[in-house]
């Protein structure tokens, strides 16, 4: 009687150990291969999307900021933007004034007379879709990531709204949506570009100051633009390797 | 092996099993499909409905306006830049559903004088002294400003 009981227990323990081991191996494989992907950027992907912004062409009408809000259901109240326009004014005394009233959405105004101004220009800002994106690296749950085409996206059903990514972005391109309380940002109009359309901001730009395209396609308008212009990126010292590039970017811009 | 160590090991085994089961349940199916994220999130991002439909679609019905516009200085501007997104209008044109811009300020968003604007790129006027007595569209057709 006693002996039998002992045997049962040993069987039970043995089976338990086998089960545990099996499960460990099964579930171990999947997530760890995901970690390998995460550190492995696929710049040889079929598409590698980016955008060029031509500061020489921007007239600061703010239609991009307006269309972006409508296209992507960005809240109307001011100061939540996926894309916005900054007006830089450098005065003759060297001081730098940056204005962006309501993200430049209703157009821009200039408070200084031409006599006082050394130079002045507009800088449209948006997510830089970095190749080394700090925002996707800090996400604790894997709710923000780079798509296979290099577009930084948010998984809105998975995001826990912890705001790490908002802090991490050196370009200030993320915000917490006041209604859903999750992180929101420019998707390069992922729903449009995967459907053969250009991003909404480019669609409405009256002067073609924005050029979306595939950096892996040498015949694309974007690659041709990059070939012909002296482009720059924002904050190169951050080593984020943005895929949004600027033509005629002045040293004053930060 | 002493009894208490064995018990401890057993406890660990149970806890680890529990942890793995819970983890298995919590990690969504498509997680890790393309990378350290839910693969389905790509499709969800794609599923958003586009609001701006593009000028080519407007031209199918408004070809007269389109011809007028193409022949003049506003040729490069998309219809929806001024009239707003057309996704509802193209489904039900009779409902309107578009903005008809009016007022001098509207034209001013692009044409008001501002040193930040390149003079060679965009013609600019002082809203406060360029023919202030009437609306811009009295003299300039918004679809063809010199028409």
mmCIF file of C-alpha atoms in Angstrom:
data_model
loop_
_atom_site.group_PDB
_atom_site.id
_atom_site.type_symbol
_atom_site.label_atom_id
_atom_site.label_comp_id
_atom_site.label_asym_id
_atom_site.label_seq_id
_atom_site.Cartn_x
_atom_site.Cartn_y
_atom_site.Cartn_z
ATOM 1 C CA UNK A 1 0.000 0.000 0.000
ATOM 2 C CA UNK A 2 2.627 2.496 1.117
ATOM 3 C CA UNK A 3 4.961 1.575 -1.753
ATOM 4 C CA UNK A 4 2.290 2.091 -4.386
ATOM 5 C CA UNK A 5 1.498 5.543 -3.132
ATOM 6 C CA UNK A 6 5.127 6.511 -3.397
ATOM 7 C CA UNK A 7 5.301 5.334 -6.981
ATOM 8 C CA UNK A 8 2.265 7.390 -7.913
ATOM 9 C CA UNK A 9 3.801 10.469 -6.507
ATOM 10 C CA UNK A 10 7.011 9.904 -8.419
ATOM 11 C CA UNK A 11 5.054 9.466 -11.642
ATOM 12 C CA UNK A 12 3.177 12.607 -10.931
ATOM 13 C CA UNK A 13 6.357 14.574 -10.377
ATOM 14 C CA UNK A 14 7.951 13.114 -13.483
ATOM 15 C CA UNK A 15 4.988 13.968 -15.668
ATOM 16 C CA UNK A 16 4.810 17.425 -14.144
ATOM 17 C CA UNK A 17 8.450 18.066 -14.929
ATOM 18 C CA UNK A 18 8.012 16.878 -18.511
ATOM 19 C CA UNK A 19 5.003 19.115 -19.017
ATOM 20 C CA UNK A 20 6.815 22.123 -17.606
ATOM 21 C CA UNK A 21 9.862 21.513 -19.726
ATOM 22 C CA UNK A 22 7.797 21.095 -22.866
ATOM 23 C CA UNK A 23 5.890 24.285 -22.301
ATOM 24 C CA UNK A 24 9.049 26.206 -21.543
ATOM 25 C CA UNK A 25 10.549 25.208 -24.863
ATOM 26 C CA UNK A 26 7.339 25.777 -26.855
ATOM 27 C CA UNK A 27 6.633 29.265 -25.570
ATOM 28 C CA UNK A 28 10.307 30.104 -25.381
ATOM 29 C CA UNK A 29 10.846 29.962 -29.123
ATOM 30 C CA UNK A 30 8.328 32.534 -30.356
ATOM 31 C CA UNK A 31 8.971 35.673 -28.307
ATOM 32 C CA UNK A 32 12.712 35.285 -28.478
ATOM 33 C CA UNK A 33 12.778 35.154 -32.221
ATOM 34 C CA UNK A 34 10.792 38.403 -32.010
ATOM 35 C CA UNK A 35 13.618 39.978 -30.035
ATOM 36 C CA UNK A 36 16.039 38.991 -32.750
ATOM 37 C CA UNK A 37 13.861 40.741 -35.342
ATOM 38 C CA UNK A 38 13.629 43.878 -33.238
ATOM 39 C CA UNK A 39 17.341 44.533 -33.359
ATOM 40 C CA UNK A 40 17.625 43.550 -36.993
ATOM 41 C CA UNK A 41 16.645 46.430 -39.274
ATOM 42 C CA UNK A 42 15.661 45.400 -42.695
ATOM 43 C CA UNK A 43 16.927 48.226 -44.838
ATOM 44 C CA UNK A 44 16.964 45.834 -47.774
ATOM 45 C CA UNK A 45 13.180 45.510 -47.482
ATOM 46 C CA UNK A 46 11.098 45.855 -50.587
ATOM 47 C CA UNK A 47 10.032 49.387 -49.639
ATOM 48 C CA UNK A 48 11.798 51.829 -47.353
ATOM 49 C CA UNK A 49 9.558 54.851 -47.116
ATOM 50 C CA UNK A 50 10.666 58.374 -46.404
ATOM 51 C CA UNK A 51 9.860 61.978 -47.165
ATOM 52 C CA UNK A 52 11.664 65.082 -48.336
ATOM 53 C CA UNK A 53 10.558 68.515 -47.156
ATOM 54 C CA UNK A 54 11.592 71.486 -49.245
ATOM 55 C CA UNK A 55 11.875 74.539 -47.006
ATOM 56 C CA UNK A 56 12.421 76.781 -50.013
ATOM 57 C CA UNK A 57 8.934 75.912 -51.211
ATOM 58 C CA UNK A 58 6.955 76.084 -47.986
ATOM 59 C CA UNK A 59 4.711 79.161 -47.808
ATOM 60 C CA UNK A 60 3.405 78.367 -44.318
ATOM 61 C CA UNK A 61 -0.269 78.113 -45.275
ATOM 62 C CA UNK A 62 -0.768 75.300 -42.745
ATOM 63 C CA UNK A 63 -2.979 73.192 -44.994
ATOM 64 C CA UNK A 64 -0.785 70.166 -44.201
ATOM 65 C CA UNK A 65 -1.433 70.503 -40.458
ATOM 66 C CA UNK A 66 -5.137 70.995 -41.090
ATOM 67 C CA UNK A 67 -5.516 68.055 -43.494
ATOM 68 C CA UNK A 68 -3.522 65.776 -41.189
ATOM 69 C CA UNK A 69 -5.926 66.457 -38.337
ATOM 70 C CA UNK A 70 -8.928 65.684 -40.503
ATOM 71 C CA UNK A 71 -7.434 62.648 -42.192
ATOM 72 C CA UNK A 72 -6.272 61.020 -38.973
ATOM 73 C CA UNK A 73 -8.914 62.136 -36.451
ATOM 74 C CA UNK A 74 -6.388 64.150 -34.488
ATOM 75 C CA UNK A 75 -8.268 66.113 -31.793
ATOM 76 C CA UNK A 76 -9.316 69.607 -32.784
ATOM 77 C CA UNK A 77 -8.136 71.358 -29.629
ATOM 78 C CA UNK A 78 -4.834 73.081 -30.128
ATOM 79 C CA UNK A 79 -1.406 71.624 -29.402
ATOM 80 C CA UNK A 80 -1.999 68.078 -30.504
ATOM 81 C CA UNK A 81 -0.402 67.617 -33.874
ATOM 82 C CA UNK A 82 1.038 64.882 -35.999
ATOM 83 C CA UNK A 83 2.443 67.513 -38.305
ATOM 84 C CA UNK A 84 2.743 71.263 -37.817
ATOM 85 C CA UNK A 85 4.515 74.299 -39.275
ATOM 86 C CA UNK A 86 7.006 76.478 -37.393
ATOM 87 C CA UNK A 87 7.884 79.990 -38.506
ATOM 88 C CA UNK A 88 11.476 80.975 -37.818
ATOM 89 C CA UNK A 89 12.342 84.642 -37.684
ATOM 90 C CA UNK A 90 15.960 85.699 -37.201
ATOM 91 C CA UNK A 91 16.170 89.407 -36.399
ATOM 92 C CA UNK A 92 19.045 91.698 -37.331
ATOM 93 C CA UNK A 93 20.208 91.677 -33.695
ATOM 94 C CA UNK A 94 20.642 87.898 -33.957
ATOM 95 C CA UNK A 95 17.699 86.864 -31.811
ATOM 96 C CA UNK A 96 15.691 83.883 -32.937
ATOM 97 C CA UNK A 97 11.915 83.785 -32.709
ATOM 98 C CA UNK A 98 10.007 80.578 -33.365
ATOM 99 C CA UNK A 99 6.237 80.831 -33.664
ATOM 100 C CA UNK A 100 3.666 78.192 -34.448
ATOM 101 C CA UNK A 101 0.262 79.568 -33.520
ATOM 102 C CA UNK A 102 -2.098 76.593 -33.359
ATOM 103 C CA UNK A 103 0.506 74.579 -35.221
ATOM 104 C CA UNK A 104 0.353 77.065 -38.088
ATOM 105 C CA UNK A 105 -2.956 75.449 -38.984
ATOM 106 C CA UNK A 106 -4.711 78.733 -39.763
ATOM 107 C CA UNK A 107 -1.807 80.254 -41.631
ATOM 108 C CA UNK A 108 1.033 82.337 -40.302
ATOM 109 C CA UNK A 109 1.444 85.954 -39.324
ATOM 110 C CA UNK A 110 4.591 88.016 -39.000
ATOM 111 C CA UNK A 111 4.975 90.492 -36.127
ATOM 112 C CA UNK A 112 8.160 92.109 -37.448
ATOM 113 C CA UNK A 113 8.732 94.449 -40.341
ATOM 114 C CA UNK A 114 11.063 93.484 -43.177
ATOM 115 C CA UNK A 115 13.559 96.106 -41.902
ATOM 116 C CA UNK A 116 13.968 94.275 -38.590
ATOM 117 C CA UNK A 117 14.270 90.821 -40.118
ATOM 118 C CA UNK A 118 17.554 89.232 -41.108
ATOM 119 C CA UNK A 119 15.877 86.131 -42.444
ATOM 120 C CA UNK A 120 12.674 84.233 -42.016
ATOM 121 C CA UNK A 121 11.355 80.885 -43.214
ATOM 122 C CA UNK A 122 8.949 78.055 -42.423
ATOM 123 C CA UNK A 123 9.821 74.575 -41.211
ATOM 124 C CA UNK A 124 7.117 71.914 -41.455
ATOM 125 C CA UNK A 125 7.680 69.308 -38.763
ATOM 126 C CA UNK A 126 6.499 65.731 -38.511
ATOM 127 C CA UNK A 127 7.655 62.308 -37.324
ATOM 128 C CA UNK A 128 11.089 61.660 -38.789
ATOM 129 C CA UNK A 129 10.502 57.909 -39.060
ATOM 130 C CA UNK A 130 13.978 57.272 -37.732
ATOM 131 C CA UNK A 131 15.905 54.168 -38.660
ATOM 132 C CA UNK A 132 17.213 54.111 -35.078
ATOM 133 C CA UNK A 133 14.006 55.291 -33.497
ATOM 134 C CA UNK A 134 14.325 56.041 -29.775
ATOM 135 C CA UNK A 135 10.556 55.885 -29.304
ATOM 136 C CA UNK A 136 10.173 52.263 -30.379
ATOM 137 C CA UNK A 137 13.159 51.198 -28.307
ATOM 138 C CA UNK A 138 11.691 52.416 -25.014
ATOM 139 C CA UNK A 139 8.224 50.894 -25.368
ATOM 140 C CA UNK A 140 7.844 48.379 -22.538
ATOM 141 C CA UNK A 141 5.127 46.312 -24.226
ATOM 142 C CA UNK A 142 6.011 46.331 -27.925
ATOM 143 C CA UNK A 143 3.080 48.598 -28.807
ATOM 144 C CA UNK A 144 5.136 50.876 -31.006
ATOM 145 C CA UNK A 145 7.379 49.545 -33.692
ATOM 146 C CA UNK A 146 8.770 50.022 -37.144
ATOM 147 C CA UNK A 147 6.789 48.406 -39.909
ATOM 148 C CA UNK A 148 8.654 46.264 -42.470
ATOM 149 C CA UNK A 149 8.691 49.414 -44.660
ATOM 150 C CA UNK A 150 10.400 51.455 -41.953
ATOM 151 C CA UNK A 151 7.340 53.413 -40.831
ATOM 152 C CA UNK A 152 7.114 54.007 -37.072
ATOM 153 C CA UNK A 153 3.613 52.970 -36.015
ATOM 154 C CA UNK A 154 1.568 52.618 -32.839
ATOM 155 C CA UNK A 155 -0.521 49.552 -32.006
ATOM 156 C CA UNK A 156 -3.477 51.372 -30.510
ATOM 157 C CA UNK A 157 -5.058 48.276 -28.971
ATOM 158 C CA UNK A 158 -1.838 47.260 -27.249
ATOM 159 C CA UNK A 159 -0.516 50.619 -26.016
ATOM 160 C CA UNK A 160 -0.844 51.130 -22.261
ATOM 161 C CA UNK A 161 -0.376 54.923 -22.399
ATOM 162 C CA UNK A 162 2.755 55.010 -20.216
ATOM 163 C CA UNK A 163 4.220 57.995 -22.128
ATOM 164 C CA UNK A 164 7.767 56.668 -22.327
ATOM 165 C CA UNK A 165 7.761 57.138 -26.083
ATOM 166 C CA UNK A 166 6.483 60.725 -25.800
ATOM 167 C CA UNK A 167 9.484 61.475 -23.588
ATOM 168 C CA UNK A 168 11.900 59.611 -25.801
ATOM 169 C CA UNK A 169 11.173 61.351 -29.098
ATOM 170 C CA UNK A 170 13.817 64.056 -29.622
ATOM 171 C CA UNK A 171 11.585 65.754 -32.185
ATOM 172 C CA UNK A 172 8.467 66.098 -30.032
ATOM 173 C CA UNK A 173 6.375 64.195 -32.534
ATOM 174 C CA UNK A 174 4.217 62.168 -30.158
ATOM 175 C CA UNK A 175 1.345 63.042 -27.897
ATOM 176 C CA UNK A 176 -1.140 61.242 -25.692
ATOM 177 C CA UNK A 177 -4.572 61.312 -27.302
ATOM 178 C CA UNK A 178 -6.844 63.128 -24.837
ATOM 179 C CA UNK A 179 -9.762 60.752 -25.416
ATOM 180 C CA UNK A 180 -8.214 57.321 -25.878
ATOM 181 C CA UNK A 181 -5.261 58.108 -23.545
ATOM 182 C CA UNK A 182 -2.842 56.239 -25.765
ATOM 183 C CA UNK A 183 0.170 57.423 -27.705
ATOM 184 C CA UNK A 184 -0.520 58.838 -31.149
ATOM 185 C CA UNK A 185 1.772 60.003 -33.927
ATOM 186 C CA UNK A 186 2.294 60.469 -37.642
ATOM 187 C CA UNK A 187 1.944 57.166 -39.500
ATOM 188 C CA UNK A 188 3.145 58.672 -42.776
ATOM 189 C CA UNK A 189 -0.530 57.998 -43.595
ATOM 190 C CA UNK A 190 0.181 54.268 -43.589
ATOM 191 C CA UNK A 191 -3.384 53.578 -44.759
ATOM 192 C CA UNK A 192 -2.820 55.818 -47.793
ATOM 193 C CA UNK A 193 0.720 54.910 -48.805
ATOM 194 C CA UNK A 194 -0.046 51.177 -48.726
ATOM 195 C CA UNK A 195 -2.974 51.962 -51.017
ATOM 196 C CA UNK A 196 -1.101 53.885 -53.704
ATOM 197 C CA UNK A 197 -1.939 57.354 -52.379
ATOM 198 C CA UNK A 198 0.416 60.014 -51.033
ATOM 199 C CA UNK A 199 0.158 61.203 -47.403
ATOM 200 C CA UNK A 200 -2.641 63.720 -46.811
ATOM 201 C CA UNK A 201 -0.194 66.542 -45.997
ATOM 202 C CA UNK A 202 1.420 66.136 -49.389
ATOM 203 C CA UNK A 203 -1.947 65.823 -51.144
ATOM 204 C CA UNK A 204 -3.038 69.294 -50.016
ATOM 205 C CA UNK A 205 0.310 71.102 -50.255
ATOM 206 C CA UNK A 206 -0.164 73.888 -52.849
ATOM 207 C CA UNK A 207 3.539 74.213 -53.642
ATOM 208 C CA UNK A 208 4.725 70.574 -53.582
ATOM 209 C CA UNK A 209 6.963 71.233 -50.600
ATOM 210 C CA UNK A 210 6.588 67.632 -49.440
ATOM 211 C CA UNK A 211 7.741 64.638 -51.439
ATOM 212 C CA UNK A 212 6.881 61.175 -50.212
ATOM 213 C CA UNK A 213 8.599 58.184 -51.736
ATOM 214 C CA UNK A 214 10.450 54.905 -51.539
ATOM 215 C CA UNK A 215 14.128 55.279 -50.676
ATOM 216 C CA UNK A 216 14.796 51.838 -52.159
ATOM 217 C CA UNK A 217 13.397 52.843 -55.551
ATOM 218 C CA UNK A 218 16.076 54.783 -57.382
ATOM 219 C CA UNK A 219 13.637 56.126 -59.931
ATOM 220 C CA UNK A 220 11.229 57.526 -57.317
ATOM 221 C CA UNK A 221 10.671 61.262 -57.126
ATOM 222 C CA UNK A 222 12.077 61.210 -53.600
ATOM 223 C CA UNK A 223 15.382 59.624 -54.563
ATOM 224 C CA UNK A 224 15.688 61.979 -57.532
ATOM 225 C CA UNK A 225 15.039 64.931 -55.213
ATOM 226 C CA UNK A 226 17.672 63.718 -52.750
ATOM 227 C CA UNK A 227 20.082 63.307 -55.621
ATOM 228 C CA UNK A 228 19.656 66.873 -56.839
ATOM 229 C CA UNK A 229 19.490 68.785 -53.558
ATOM 230 C CA UNK A 230 21.751 69.479 -50.586
ATOM 231 C CA UNK A 231 19.616 67.879 -47.964
ATOM 232 C CA UNK A 232 19.979 67.763 -44.179
ATOM 233 C CA UNK A 233 18.344 65.942 -41.307
ATOM 234 C CA UNK A 234 17.155 67.332 -37.976
ATOM 235 C CA UNK A 235 19.404 66.775 -34.928
ATOM 236 C CA UNK A 236 21.999 64.563 -36.629
ATOM 237 C CA UNK A 237 23.931 64.322 -33.346
ATOM 238 C CA UNK A 238 21.137 62.179 -31.893
ATOM 239 C CA UNK A 239 22.127 59.375 -34.293
ATOM 240 C CA UNK A 240 18.485 58.600 -35.007
ATOM 241 C CA UNK A 241 19.009 58.311 -38.783
ATOM 242 C CA UNK A 242 15.753 59.972 -39.860
ATOM 243 C CA UNK A 243 14.109 59.048 -43.138
ATOM 244 C CA UNK A 244 12.594 62.530 -43.333
ATOM 245 C CA UNK A 245 15.083 64.884 -44.964
ATOM 246 C CA UNK A 246 15.041 68.651 -45.461
ATOM 247 C CA UNK A 247 16.233 70.745 -48.340
ATOM 248 C CA UNK A 248 17.643 74.201 -47.484
ATOM 249 C CA UNK A 249 17.593 73.587 -43.737
ATOM 250 C CA UNK A 250 19.180 76.532 -41.942
ATOM 251 C CA UNK A 251 21.582 76.043 -39.050
ATOM 252 C CA UNK A 252 19.202 77.980 -36.814
ATOM 253 C CA UNK A 253 16.621 75.204 -36.831
ATOM 254 C CA UNK A 254 16.369 72.972 -33.817
ATOM 255 C CA UNK B 1 18.103 15.530 -1.434
ATOM 256 C CA UNK B 2 16.608 16.966 1.815
ATOM 257 C CA UNK B 3 12.858 17.074 1.916
ATOM 258 C CA UNK B 4 12.536 20.861 2.269
ATOM 259 C CA UNK B 5 14.693 21.474 -0.796
ATOM 260 C CA UNK B 6 12.562 19.062 -2.771
ATOM 261 C CA UNK B 7 9.432 20.919 -1.697
ATOM 262 C CA UNK B 8 11.004 24.180 -2.685
ATOM 263 C CA UNK B 9 11.924 22.806 -6.105
ATOM 264 C CA UNK B 10 8.403 21.547 -6.566
ATOM 265 C CA UNK B 11 7.033 24.948 -5.630
ATOM 266 C CA UNK B 12 9.357 26.598 -8.150
ATOM 267 C CA UNK B 13 8.286 24.185 -10.858
ATOM 268 C CA UNK B 14 4.639 24.955 -10.202
ATOM 269 C CA UNK B 15 5.209 28.711 -10.175
ATOM 270 C CA UNK B 16 7.238 28.649 -13.366
ATOM 271 C CA UNK B 17 4.577 26.552 -15.083
ATOM 272 C CA UNK B 18 1.915 28.994 -13.989
ATOM 273 C CA UNK B 19 3.998 31.901 -15.228
ATOM 274 C CA UNK B 20 4.477 30.283 -18.608
ATOM 275 C CA UNK B 21 0.790 29.466 -18.971
ATOM 276 C CA UNK B 22 -0.286 32.989 -18.068
ATOM 277 C CA UNK B 23 2.320 34.415 -20.417
ATOM 278 C CA UNK B 24 1.156 32.159 -23.225
ATOM 279 C CA UNK B 25 -2.402 33.371 -22.737
ATOM 280 C CA UNK B 26 -1.433 37.046 -22.553
ATOM 281 C CA UNK B 27 0.793 37.209 -25.632
ATOM 282 C CA UNK B 28 -1.438 37.822 -28.671
ATOM 283 C CA UNK B 29 -1.307 35.375 -31.552
ATOM 284 C CA UNK B 30 0.285 37.577 -34.140
ATOM 285 C CA UNK B 31 2.971 38.871 -31.769
ATOM 286 C CA UNK B 32 6.387 38.288 -33.276
ATOM 287 C CA UNK B 33 5.066 37.614 -36.762
ATOM 288 C CA UNK B 34 7.246 40.362 -38.271
ATOM 289 C CA UNK B 35 9.069 41.675 -35.242
ATOM 290 C CA UNK B 36 8.653 42.540 -31.602
ATOM 291 C CA UNK B 37 5.044 43.655 -32.064
ATOM 292 C CA UNK B 38 1.586 42.387 -32.952
ATOM 293 C CA UNK B 39 1.619 41.621 -36.681
ATOM 294 C CA UNK B 40 -2.089 42.391 -36.945
ATOM 295 C CA UNK B 41 -1.396 45.998 -35.938
ATOM 296 C CA UNK B 42 -0.151 46.593 -39.481
ATOM 297 C CA UNK B 43 -3.520 45.619 -40.938
ATOM 298 C CA UNK B 44 -5.326 47.696 -38.318
ATOM 299 C CA UNK B 45 -3.298 50.749 -39.261
ATOM 300 C CA UNK B 46 -4.046 50.107 -42.930
ATOM 301 C CA UNK B 47 -7.783 49.776 -42.277
ATOM 302 C CA UNK B 48 -8.250 53.501 -41.537
ATOM 303 C CA UNK B 49 -10.476 55.112 -44.190
ATOM 304 C CA UNK B 50 -8.833 57.833 -46.262
ATOM 305 C CA UNK B 51 -10.661 61.188 -46.136
ATOM 306 C CA UNK B 52 -8.813 62.936 -48.950
ATOM 307 C CA UNK B 53 -9.617 61.219 -52.229
ATOM 308 C CA UNK B 54 -7.530 63.194 -54.712
ATOM 309 C CA UNK B 55 -8.215 65.653 -57.502
ATOM 310 C CA UNK B 56 -8.526 63.008 -60.212
ATOM 311 C CA UNK B 57 -11.792 61.803 -58.689
ATOM 312 C CA UNK B 58 -13.234 65.340 -58.507
ATOM 313 C CA UNK B 59 -12.391 65.786 -62.172
ATOM 314 C CA UNK B 60 -14.655 62.879 -63.155
ATOM 315 C CA UNK B 61 -17.731 65.008 -62.385
ATOM 316 C CA UNK B 62 -16.394 68.570 -62.198
ATOM 317 C CA UNK B 63 -14.430 68.465 -65.427
ATOM 318 C CA UNK B 64 -15.390 72.044 -66.283
ATOM 319 C CA UNK B 65 -13.950 73.389 -63.053
ATOM 320 C CA UNK B 66 -10.965 71.139 -63.568
ATOM 321 C CA UNK B 67 -10.314 72.510 -67.058
ATOM 322 C CA UNK B 68 -10.618 76.037 -65.782
ATOM 323 C CA UNK B 69 -8.201 75.355 -62.940
ATOM 324 C CA UNK B 70 -5.640 73.466 -65.029
ATOM 325 C CA UNK B 71 -5.328 76.400 -67.437
ATOM 326 C CA UNK B 72 -4.414 78.974 -64.777
ATOM 327 C CA UNK B 73 -2.150 79.708 -61.840
ATOM 328 C CA UNK B 74 -3.977 77.459 -59.354
ATOM 329 C CA UNK B 75 -3.372 74.376 -61.518
ATOM 330 C CA UNK B 76 -1.071 72.777 -58.951
ATOM 331 C CA UNK B 77 -3.489 73.114 -56.032
ATOM 332 C CA UNK B 78 -5.635 70.126 -55.135
ATOM 333 C CA UNK B 79 -9.398 70.749 -55.032
ATOM 334 C CA UNK B 80 -9.458 69.404 -51.497
ATOM 335 C CA UNK B 81 -6.883 71.926 -50.286
ATOM 336 C CA UNK B 82 -9.611 74.560 -50.489
ATOM 337 C CA UNK B 83 -12.792 72.471 -50.236
ATOM 338 C CA UNK B 84 -11.780 69.946 -47.587
ATOM 339 C CA UNK B 85 -11.887 66.155 -47.705
ATOM 340 C CA UNK B 86 -14.151 64.665 -50.379
ATOM 341 C CA UNK B 87 -14.779 61.119 -49.068
ATOM 342 C CA UNK B 88 -18.385 61.821 -48.105
ATOM 343 C CA UNK B 89 -19.136 64.136 -51.036
ATOM 344 C CA UNK B 90 -18.144 61.599 -53.681
ATOM 345 C CA UNK B 91 -20.622 59.132 -52.147
ATOM 346 C CA UNK B 92 -23.476 61.617 -51.832
ATOM 347 C CA UNK B 93 -22.767 64.730 -53.925
ATOM 348 C CA UNK B 94 -26.228 66.186 -53.317
ATOM 349 C CA UNK B 95 -25.562 66.432 -49.574
ATOM 350 C CA UNK B 96 -22.775 68.884 -50.372
ATOM 351 C CA UNK B 97 -20.583 67.912 -47.394
ATOM 352 C CA UNK B 98 -17.778 70.220 -48.481
ATOM 353 C CA UNK B 99 -16.649 73.636 -47.352
ATOM 354 C CA UNK B 100 -17.136 76.522 -49.733
ATOM 355 C CA UNK B 101 -14.397 78.870 -48.593
ATOM 356 C CA UNK B 102 -15.176 82.555 -48.480
ATOM 357 C CA UNK B 103 -13.701 85.827 -47.309
ATOM 358 C CA UNK B 104 -10.454 87.645 -47.875
ATOM 359 C CA UNK B 105 -8.743 85.850 -44.977
ATOM 360 C CA UNK B 106 -9.066 82.531 -46.799
ATOM 361 C CA UNK B 107 -7.003 83.659 -49.779
ATOM 362 C CA UNK B 108 -4.697 85.336 -47.291
ATOM 363 C CA UNK B 109 -3.608 82.004 -45.777
ATOM 364 C CA UNK B 110 -1.466 81.636 -48.886
ATOM 365 C CA UNK B 111 -1.247 85.157 -50.331
ATOM 366 C CA UNK B 112 -0.934 87.555 -47.389
ATOM 367 C CA UNK B 113 2.422 89.287 -47.327
ATOM 368 C CA UNK B 114 4.996 87.622 -45.086
ATOM 369 C CA UNK B 115 8.791 87.922 -45.278
ATOM 370 C CA UNK B 116 9.026 84.178 -44.560
ATOM 371 C CA UNK B 117 7.373 83.503 -47.916
ATOM 372 C CA UNK B 118 9.512 83.413 -50.990
ATOM 373 C CA UNK B 119 8.390 86.219 -53.299
ATOM 374 C CA UNK B 120 9.352 84.255 -56.395
ATOM 375 C CA UNK B 121 7.232 81.311 -55.299
ATOM 376 C CA UNK B 122 3.985 82.942 -54.287
ATOM 377 C CA UNK B 123 2.492 86.294 -55.275
ATOM 378 C CA UNK B 124 1.655 88.240 -52.146
ATOM 379 C CA UNK B 125 -0.618 91.176 -51.391
ATOM 380 C CA UNK B 126 -1.293 93.249 -48.322
ATOM 381 C CA UNK B 127 -4.769 92.164 -47.335
ATOM 382 C CA UNK B 128 -5.256 95.553 -45.718
ATOM 383 C CA UNK B 129 -4.700 97.586 -48.879
ATOM 384 C CA UNK B 130 -5.210 95.395 -51.988
ATOM 385 C CA UNK B 131 -8.700 96.339 -53.290
ATOM 386 C CA UNK B 132 -10.253 96.217 -49.843
ATOM 387 C CA UNK B 133 -13.738 97.216 -50.968
ATOM 388 C CA UNK B 134 -14.834 93.734 -52.170
ATOM 389 C CA UNK B 135 -14.242 90.017 -51.796
ATOM 390 C CA UNK B 136 -11.311 88.531 -53.716
ATOM 391 C CA UNK B 137 -13.562 86.300 -55.828
ATOM 392 C CA UNK B 138 -15.331 89.383 -57.271
ATOM 393 C CA UNK B 139 -12.243 89.993 -59.373
ATOM 394 C CA UNK B 140 -10.277 86.713 -59.235
ATOM 395 C CA UNK B 141 -12.028 83.444 -59.983
ATOM 396 C CA UNK B 142 -10.738 81.154 -57.204
ATOM 397 C CA UNK B 143 -10.325 78.346 -59.743
ATOM 398 C CA UNK B 144 -8.548 80.542 -62.250
ATOM 399 C CA UNK B 145 -7.311 83.759 -60.619
ATOM 400 C CA UNK B 146 -6.645 85.598 -63.877
ATOM 401 C CA UNK B 147 -9.863 84.483 -65.535
#
